[in-house]
Amino acid sequence: GENVEQHPSTLSVQEGDSAVIKCTYSDSASNYFPWYKQELGKGPQLIIDIRSNVGEKKDQRIAVTLNKTAKHFSLHITETQPEDSAVYFCAATSPGYSSASKIIFGSGTRLSIRP
Amino acid sequence: GAGVSQTPSNKVTEKGKYVELRCDPISGHTALYWYRQSLGQGPEFLIYFQGTGAADDSGLPNDRFFAVRPEGSVSTLKIQRTERGDSAVYLCASSLMAGEQFFGPGTRLTVL
């Protein structure tokens, strides 16, 4: 089955600097890669996603890249702000056109933004 | 609108007891998922329902775990003969068919 590896496990950056989180996946059938942000006491919340037919996607300060050949994908946060502090999870899944699918999560990165 | 809700938010029980955890999905969402999150880890898939039927229960760790969704809306995760290793946050999510999964806040289960 699918296995998703994520690193680093913790990351501390100065406010205003960039943060990068990297993940790898094992199953070439995975075609959808969501990223989640989880704050203390809450469930994960989708912040951005990318499909396997796209190499890069950007939404304001957040961008994701995907290298299908190498089975690597990354999250980039620019101009970090204190409210970016949280745990971030990468994930992989393979939903069909009309069928749902389980999500396989990475182990998470605890991001801390230093003022 | 209302998101996914889970009750109770916290549950403390003794080893060997039976527990039920409830999930109310977003209205109209056909797919419902259960995940388990241990401290410092990512959520791990347990089971998902498409309508009333369990489409994939490959993540249930053993036969002490069971889930139902009798009317295709609310779901209950049932754990028999709880063990200390069952302590975790149990997350529920729902989605429209193959769409984005929206997560609830979770139920924190502690088995003493």
PDB file of C-alpha atoms in Angstrom:
ATOM      1  CA  GLY A   1       0.000   0.000   0.000  1.00  0.00           C
ATOM      2  CA  GLU A   2       0.854   3.683  -0.096  1.00  0.00           C
ATOM      3  CA  ASN A   3       3.493   5.098   2.273  1.00  0.00           C
ATOM      4  CA  VAL A   4       4.124   8.817   2.711  1.00  0.00           C
ATOM      5  CA  GLU A   5       7.346  10.090   4.284  1.00  0.00           C
ATOM      6  CA  GLN A   6       7.573  13.694   5.513  1.00  0.00           C
ATOM      7  CA  HIS A   7      10.438  15.832   6.758  1.00  0.00           C
ATOM      8  CA  PRO A   8      11.466  17.717   8.732  1.00  0.00           C
ATOM      9  CA  SER A   9       9.464  16.751  11.803  1.00  0.00           C
ATOM     10  CA  THR A  10      10.016  20.213  13.317  1.00  0.00           C
ATOM     11  CA  LEU A  11      10.867  23.497  11.656  1.00  0.00           C
ATOM     12  CA  SER A  12      11.498  26.897  13.190  1.00  0.00           C
ATOM     13  CA  VAL A  13      11.816  29.972  10.966  1.00  0.00           C
ATOM     14  CA  GLN A  14      12.052  33.695  11.525  1.00  0.00           C
ATOM     15  CA  GLU A  15       8.891  35.639  10.778  1.00  0.00           C
ATOM     16  CA  GLY A  16       9.008  36.825   7.192  1.00  0.00           C
ATOM     17  CA  ASP A  17      11.293  34.000   6.032  1.00  0.00           C
ATOM     18  CA  SER A  18      10.226  31.026   3.930  1.00  0.00           C
ATOM     19  CA  ALA A  19       9.450  27.507   5.096  1.00  0.00           C
ATOM     20  CA  VAL A  20       9.730  24.336   3.011  1.00  0.00           C
ATOM     21  CA  ILE A  21       8.340  20.907   3.869  1.00  0.00           C
ATOM     22  CA  LYS A  22       9.158  17.884   1.727  1.00  0.00           C
ATOM     23  CA  CYS A  23       7.373  14.583   1.209  1.00  0.00           C
ATOM     24  CA  THR A  24       7.802  11.408  -0.798  1.00  0.00           C
ATOM     25  CA  TYR A  25       5.234   8.775  -1.686  1.00  0.00           C
ATOM     26  CA  SER A  26       5.574   5.190  -2.810  1.00  0.00           C
ATOM     27  CA  ASP A  27       2.495   4.284  -4.862  1.00  0.00           C
ATOM     28  CA  SER A  28       2.582   5.537  -8.438  1.00  0.00           C
ATOM     29  CA  ALA A  29      -1.226   5.126  -8.562  1.00  0.00           C
ATOM     30  CA  SER A  30      -1.681   8.081  -6.182  1.00  0.00           C
ATOM     31  CA  ASN A  31      -2.975  11.032  -8.165  1.00  0.00           C
ATOM     32  CA  TYR A  32      -4.078  13.625  -5.636  1.00  0.00           C
ATOM     33  CA  PHE A  33      -1.872  15.257  -2.995  1.00  0.00           C
ATOM     34  CA  PRO A  34      -3.576  17.459  -0.386  1.00  0.00           C
ATOM     35  CA  TRP A  35      -1.802  19.432   2.338  1.00  0.00           C
ATOM     36  CA  TYR A  36      -3.439  19.960   5.721  1.00  0.00           C
ATOM     37  CA  LYS A  37      -2.854  22.395   8.561  1.00  0.00           C
ATOM     38  CA  GLN A  38      -3.794  21.269  12.065  1.00  0.00           C
ATOM     39  CA  GLU A  39      -4.056  23.629  14.987  1.00  0.00           C
ATOM     40  CA  LEU A  40      -4.185  22.476  18.587  1.00  0.00           C
ATOM     41  CA  GLY A  41      -7.441  20.763  19.460  1.00  0.00           C
ATOM     42  CA  LYS A  42      -8.802  20.920  15.923  1.00  0.00           C
ATOM     43  CA  GLY A  43      -9.121  18.583  13.000  1.00  0.00           C
ATOM     44  CA  PRO A  44      -6.895  18.920   9.925  1.00  0.00           C
ATOM     45  CA  GLN A  45      -7.920  21.634   7.471  1.00  0.00           C
ATOM     46  CA  LEU A  46      -7.106  21.524   3.768  1.00  0.00           C
ATOM     47  CA  ILE A  47      -4.904  24.457   2.745  1.00  0.00           C
ATOM     48  CA  ILE A  48      -3.859  23.516  -0.785  1.00  0.00           C
ATOM     49  CA  ASP A  49      -3.808  20.486  -3.054  1.00  0.00           C
ATOM     50  CA  ILE A  50      -2.278  19.341  -6.323  1.00  0.00           C
ATOM     51  CA  ARG A  51      -3.230  16.695  -8.849  1.00  0.00           C
ATOM     52  CA  SER A  52      -0.818  14.445 -10.657  1.00  0.00           C
ATOM     53  CA  ASN A  53      -1.320  16.172 -14.013  1.00  0.00           C
ATOM     54  CA  VAL A  54       0.040  19.446 -12.621  1.00  0.00           C
ATOM     55  CA  GLY A  55       3.615  20.252 -11.601  1.00  0.00           C
ATOM     56  CA  GLU A  56       3.047  23.348  -9.507  1.00  0.00           C
ATOM     57  CA  LYS A  57       0.215  25.272  -7.906  1.00  0.00           C
ATOM     58  CA  LYS A  58       0.227  28.553  -6.010  1.00  0.00           C
ATOM     59  CA  ASP A  59      -2.293  30.251  -3.734  1.00  0.00           C
ATOM     60  CA  GLN A  60      -1.097  33.580  -2.318  1.00  0.00           C
ATOM     61  CA  ARG A  61       1.804  32.792   0.037  1.00  0.00           C
ATOM     62  CA  ILE A  62       1.513  29.013  -0.342  1.00  0.00           C
ATOM     63  CA  ALA A  63       2.793  26.912  -3.217  1.00  0.00           C
ATOM     64  CA  VAL A  64       3.096  23.194  -3.856  1.00  0.00           C
ATOM     65  CA  THR A  65       5.292  21.375  -6.341  1.00  0.00           C
ATOM     66  CA  LEU A  66       5.045  17.792  -7.549  1.00  0.00           C
ATOM     67  CA  ASN A  67       7.663  15.627  -9.258  1.00  0.00           C
ATOM     68  CA  LYS A  68       5.832  12.497 -10.399  1.00  0.00           C
ATOM     69  CA  THR A  69       8.942  10.802 -11.698  1.00  0.00           C
ATOM     70  CA  ALA A  70      10.750  11.071  -8.398  1.00  0.00           C
ATOM     71  CA  LYS A  71       7.529  10.754  -6.350  1.00  0.00           C
ATOM     72  CA  HIS A  72       8.392  13.932  -4.448  1.00  0.00           C
ATOM     73  CA  PHE A  73       6.141  16.820  -3.488  1.00  0.00           C
ATOM     74  CA  SER A  74       6.794  19.933  -1.420  1.00  0.00           C
ATOM     75  CA  LEU A  75       5.013  22.767   0.352  1.00  0.00           C
ATOM     76  CA  HIS A  76       6.482  26.254   0.273  1.00  0.00           C
ATOM     77  CA  ILE A  77       5.253  29.051   2.539  1.00  0.00           C
ATOM     78  CA  THR A  78       6.678  32.501   1.857  1.00  0.00           C
ATOM     79  CA  GLU A  79       6.621  35.612   4.062  1.00  0.00           C
ATOM     80  CA  THR A  80       5.728  33.518   7.099  1.00  0.00           C
ATOM     81  CA  GLN A  81       3.504  35.019   9.776  1.00  0.00           C
ATOM     82  CA  PRO A  82       2.843  34.023  13.413  1.00  0.00           C
ATOM     83  CA  GLU A  83      -0.525  32.517  12.440  1.00  0.00           C
ATOM     84  CA  ASP A  84       1.308  30.035  10.209  1.00  0.00           C
ATOM     85  CA  SER A  85       2.511  28.228  13.357  1.00  0.00           C
ATOM     86  CA  ALA A  86       0.810  24.807  13.361  1.00  0.00           C
ATOM     87  CA  VAL A  87       1.377  21.182  12.381  1.00  0.00           C
ATOM     88  CA  TYR A  88       1.342  20.549   8.641  1.00  0.00           C
ATOM     89  CA  PHE A  89       0.608  17.185   7.010  1.00  0.00           C
ATOM     90  CA  CYS A  90       1.227  16.093   3.471  1.00  0.00           C
ATOM     91  CA  ALA A  91      -0.943  13.318   2.125  1.00  0.00           C
ATOM     92  CA  ALA A  92      -1.581  11.128  -0.887  1.00  0.00           C
ATOM     93  CA  THR A  93      -4.711   9.494  -2.210  1.00  0.00           C
ATOM     94  CA  SER A  94      -6.179   8.119  -5.420  1.00  0.00           C
ATOM     95  CA  PRO A  95      -9.841   9.078  -5.739  1.00  0.00           C
ATOM     96  CA  GLY A  96     -11.715   8.001  -8.817  1.00  0.00           C
ATOM     97  CA  TYR A  97     -13.959  10.316 -10.820  1.00  0.00           C
ATOM     98  CA  SER A  98     -16.969   9.402  -8.724  1.00  0.00           C
ATOM     99  CA  SER A  99     -15.562   7.341  -5.906  1.00  0.00           C
ATOM    100  CA  ALA A 100     -13.977   8.401  -2.644  1.00  0.00           C
ATOM    101  CA  SER A 101     -10.657   7.127  -1.364  1.00  0.00           C
ATOM    102  CA  LYS A 102      -8.772   6.921   1.901  1.00  0.00           C
ATOM    103  CA  ILE A 103      -6.057   9.491   2.546  1.00  0.00           C
ATOM    104  CA  ILE A 104      -2.581   8.367   3.575  1.00  0.00           C
ATOM    105  CA  PHE A 105      -0.939  11.037   5.721  1.00  0.00           C
ATOM    106  CA  GLY A 106       2.681  11.851   6.420  1.00  0.00           C
ATOM    107  CA  SER A 107       3.847  12.050  10.025  1.00  0.00           C
ATOM    108  CA  GLY A 108       3.603  15.846  10.199  1.00  0.00           C
ATOM    109  CA  THR A 109       5.853  18.883  10.530  1.00  0.00           C
ATOM    110  CA  ARG A 110       5.520  21.183  13.519  1.00  0.00           C
ATOM    111  CA  LEU A 111       6.197  24.672  12.164  1.00  0.00           C
ATOM    112  CA  SER A 112       7.062  27.456  14.594  1.00  0.00           C
ATOM    113  CA  ILE A 113       7.393  31.074  13.500  1.00  0.00           C
ATOM    114  CA  ARG A 114       9.797  33.125  15.635  1.00  0.00           C
ATOM    115  CA  PRO A 115       8.808  36.802  16.037  1.00  0.00           C
TER     116      PRO A 115
ATOM    117  CA  GLY B   1     -22.939  26.241   7.379  1.00  0.00           C
ATOM    118  CA  ALA B   2     -22.423  23.564   9.999  1.00  0.00           C
ATOM    119  CA  GLY B   3     -19.308  21.469   9.712  1.00  0.00           C
ATOM    120  CA  VAL B   4     -18.621  17.924  10.816  1.00  0.00           C
ATOM    121  CA  SER B   5     -19.438  17.445  14.470  1.00  0.00           C
ATOM    122  CA  GLN B   6     -18.240  14.691  16.790  1.00  0.00           C
ATOM    123  CA  THR B   7     -19.446  13.679  20.209  1.00  0.00           C
ATOM    124  CA  PRO B   8     -18.258  13.385  22.841  1.00  0.00           C
ATOM    125  CA  SER B   9     -15.248  15.676  22.558  1.00  0.00           C
ATOM    126  CA  ASN B  10     -13.520  13.728  25.304  1.00  0.00           C
ATOM    127  CA  LYS B  11     -14.107  10.219  26.575  1.00  0.00           C
ATOM    128  CA  VAL B  12     -12.327   8.568  29.483  1.00  0.00           C
ATOM    129  CA  THR B  13     -12.968   4.891  30.055  1.00  0.00           C
ATOM    130  CA  GLU B  14     -11.457   1.926  31.822  1.00  0.00           C
ATOM    131  CA  LYS B  15      -9.655  -0.935  30.176  1.00  0.00           C
ATOM    132  CA  GLY B  16     -12.099  -3.582  29.037  1.00  0.00           C
ATOM    133  CA  LYS B  17     -15.095  -1.259  28.671  1.00  0.00           C
ATOM    134  CA  TYR B  18     -17.156  -0.622  25.514  1.00  0.00           C
ATOM    135  CA  VAL B  19     -17.299   2.836  23.917  1.00  0.00           C
ATOM    136  CA  GLU B  20     -19.244   4.490  21.113  1.00  0.00           C
ATOM    137  CA  LEU B  21     -18.074   7.565  19.265  1.00  0.00           C
ATOM    138  CA  ARG B  22     -20.509   9.538  17.119  1.00  0.00           C
ATOM    139  CA  CYS B  23     -19.979  11.528  13.936  1.00  0.00           C
ATOM    140  CA  ASP B  24     -22.465  13.906  12.299  1.00  0.00           C
ATOM    141  CA  PRO B  25     -21.267  14.659   8.766  1.00  0.00           C
ATOM    142  CA  ILE B  26     -21.995  17.740   6.707  1.00  0.00           C
ATOM    143  CA  SER B  27     -25.539  17.476   5.386  1.00  0.00           C
ATOM    144  CA  GLY B  28     -25.657  15.883   1.964  1.00  0.00           C
ATOM    145  CA  HIS B  29     -22.156  14.406   2.071  1.00  0.00           C
ATOM    146  CA  THR B  30     -22.293  10.858   0.776  1.00  0.00           C
ATOM    147  CA  ALA B  31     -18.862   9.710   1.937  1.00  0.00           C
ATOM    148  CA  LEU B  32     -17.828   9.457   5.585  1.00  0.00           C
ATOM    149  CA  TYR B  33     -14.407   8.491   6.938  1.00  0.00           C
ATOM    150  CA  TRP B  34     -12.910   7.528  10.288  1.00  0.00           C
ATOM    151  CA  TYR B  35      -9.252   8.116  11.118  1.00  0.00           C
ATOM    152  CA  ARG B  36      -7.233   7.608  14.288  1.00  0.00           C
ATOM    153  CA  GLN B  37      -4.472  10.014  15.327  1.00  0.00           C
ATOM    154  CA  SER B  38      -1.946   9.079  17.982  1.00  0.00           C
ATOM    155  CA  LEU B  39       0.084  11.757  19.719  1.00  0.00           C
ATOM    156  CA  GLY B  40       2.677  13.284  17.402  1.00  0.00           C
ATOM    157  CA  GLN B  41       1.531  11.263  14.379  1.00  0.00           C
ATOM    158  CA  GLY B  42      -0.500  11.816  11.271  1.00  0.00           C
ATOM    159  CA  PRO B  43      -4.064  10.500  11.071  1.00  0.00           C
ATOM    160  CA  GLU B  44      -4.336   6.807  10.132  1.00  0.00           C
ATOM    161  CA  PHE B  45      -7.232   5.584   8.045  1.00  0.00           C
ATOM    162  CA  LEU B  46      -9.697   3.202   9.686  1.00  0.00           C
ATOM    163  CA  ILE B  47     -12.807   2.891   7.495  1.00  0.00           C
ATOM    164  CA  TYR B  48     -14.916   4.792   5.024  1.00  0.00           C
ATOM    165  CA  PHE B  49     -18.557   4.631   3.994  1.00  0.00           C
ATOM    166  CA  GLN B  50     -20.125   5.456   0.687  1.00  0.00           C
ATOM    167  CA  GLY B  51     -23.763   5.872   1.645  1.00  0.00           C
ATOM    168  CA  THR B  52     -24.730   3.180   4.135  1.00  0.00           C
ATOM    169  CA  GLY B  53     -22.145   0.592   3.172  1.00  0.00           C
ATOM    170  CA  ALA B  54     -18.530   0.303   4.272  1.00  0.00           C
ATOM    171  CA  ALA B  55     -16.592   0.723   1.027  1.00  0.00           C
ATOM    172  CA  ASP B  56     -13.200   0.138   2.628  1.00  0.00           C
ATOM    173  CA  ASP B  57     -12.606  -1.142   6.170  1.00  0.00           C
ATOM    174  CA  SER B  58      -9.010  -2.189   5.622  1.00  0.00           C
ATOM    175  CA  GLY B  59      -7.714   0.152   8.334  1.00  0.00           C
ATOM    176  CA  LEU B  60      -9.657  -1.311  11.246  1.00  0.00           C
ATOM    177  CA  PRO B  61      -6.925  -2.775  13.496  1.00  0.00           C
ATOM    178  CA  ASN B  62      -8.866  -5.823  14.719  1.00  0.00           C
ATOM    179  CA  ASP B  63     -12.361  -7.177  15.307  1.00  0.00           C
ATOM    180  CA  ARG B  64     -12.845  -5.097  18.454  1.00  0.00           C
ATOM    181  CA  PHE B  65     -13.468  -2.110  16.168  1.00  0.00           C
ATOM    182  CA  PHE B  66     -16.710  -1.750  14.252  1.00  0.00           C
ATOM    183  CA  ALA B  67     -18.513   1.145  12.586  1.00  0.00           C
ATOM    184  CA  VAL B  68     -22.021   1.646  11.257  1.00  0.00           C
ATOM    185  CA  ARG B  69     -23.869   4.236   9.217  1.00  0.00           C
ATOM    186  CA  PRO B  70     -27.406   2.807   9.063  1.00  0.00           C
ATOM    187  CA  GLU B  71     -29.183   5.699   7.321  1.00  0.00           C
ATOM    188  CA  GLY B  72     -26.305   7.077   5.287  1.00  0.00           C
ATOM    189  CA  SER B  73     -25.790  10.088   7.524  1.00  0.00           C
ATOM    190  CA  VAL B  74     -24.684   9.783  11.167  1.00  0.00           C
ATOM    191  CA  SER B  75     -22.006   7.182  11.891  1.00  0.00           C
ATOM    192  CA  THR B  76     -20.963   5.464  15.101  1.00  0.00           C
ATOM    193  CA  LEU B  77     -17.548   3.934  15.737  1.00  0.00           C
ATOM    194  CA  LYS B  78     -17.760   1.177  18.311  1.00  0.00           C
ATOM    195  CA  ILE B  79     -14.831  -0.221  20.261  1.00  0.00           C
ATOM    196  CA  GLN B  80     -15.245  -3.338  22.387  1.00  0.00           C
ATOM    197  CA  ARG B  81     -12.998  -4.438  25.266  1.00  0.00           C
ATOM    198  CA  THR B  82     -10.942  -1.251  25.085  1.00  0.00           C
ATOM    199  CA  GLU B  83      -7.202  -1.434  25.632  1.00  0.00           C
ATOM    200  CA  ARG B  84      -4.760   1.281  26.711  1.00  0.00           C
ATOM    201  CA  GLY B  85      -3.305   1.239  23.201  1.00  0.00           C
ATOM    202  CA  ASP B  86      -6.657   2.425  21.840  1.00  0.00           C
ATOM    203  CA  SER B  87      -6.058   5.839  23.432  1.00  0.00           C
ATOM    204  CA  ALA B  88      -5.928   8.399  20.622  1.00  0.00           C
ATOM    205  CA  VAL B  89      -7.921  11.130  18.916  1.00  0.00           C
ATOM    206  CA  TYR B  90     -10.552   9.647  16.619  1.00  0.00           C
ATOM    207  CA  LEU B  91     -11.269  11.914  13.664  1.00  0.00           C
ATOM    208  CA  CYS B  92     -14.263  11.807  11.371  1.00  0.00           C
ATOM    209  CA  ALA B  93     -14.412  13.415   7.927  1.00  0.00           C
ATOM    210  CA  SER B  94     -17.056  13.686   5.224  1.00  0.00           C
ATOM    211  CA  SER B  95     -17.053  14.559   1.552  1.00  0.00           C
ATOM    212  CA  LEU B  96     -19.201  14.789  -1.530  1.00  0.00           C
ATOM    213  CA  MET B  97     -18.300  11.676  -3.533  1.00  0.00           C
ATOM    214  CA  ALA B  98     -14.578  12.074  -4.353  1.00  0.00           C
ATOM    215  CA  GLY B  99     -14.324  15.692  -3.213  1.00  0.00           C
ATOM    216  CA  GLU B 100     -12.432  17.427  -0.421  1.00  0.00           C
ATOM    217  CA  GLN B 101     -12.637  15.693   2.943  1.00  0.00           C
ATOM    218  CA  PHE B 102     -13.782  18.001   5.737  1.00  0.00           C
ATOM    219  CA  PHE B 103     -12.646  16.949   9.201  1.00  0.00           C
ATOM    220  CA  GLY B 104     -14.393  17.247  12.527  1.00  0.00           C
ATOM    221  CA  PRO B 105     -12.587  18.290  15.735  1.00  0.00           C
ATOM    222  CA  GLY B 106     -12.176  14.708  16.882  1.00  0.00           C
ATOM    223  CA  THR B 107     -12.960  12.702  20.004  1.00  0.00           C
ATOM    224  CA  ARG B 108     -10.079  12.263  22.412  1.00  0.00           C
ATOM    225  CA  LEU B 109     -10.331   8.748  23.857  1.00  0.00           C
ATOM    226  CA  THR B 110      -8.360   7.886  26.975  1.00  0.00           C
ATOM    227  CA  VAL B 111      -8.324   4.303  28.215  1.00  0.00           C
ATOM    228  CA  LEU B 112      -7.091   3.999  31.791  1.00  0.00           C
TER     229      LEU B 112
END
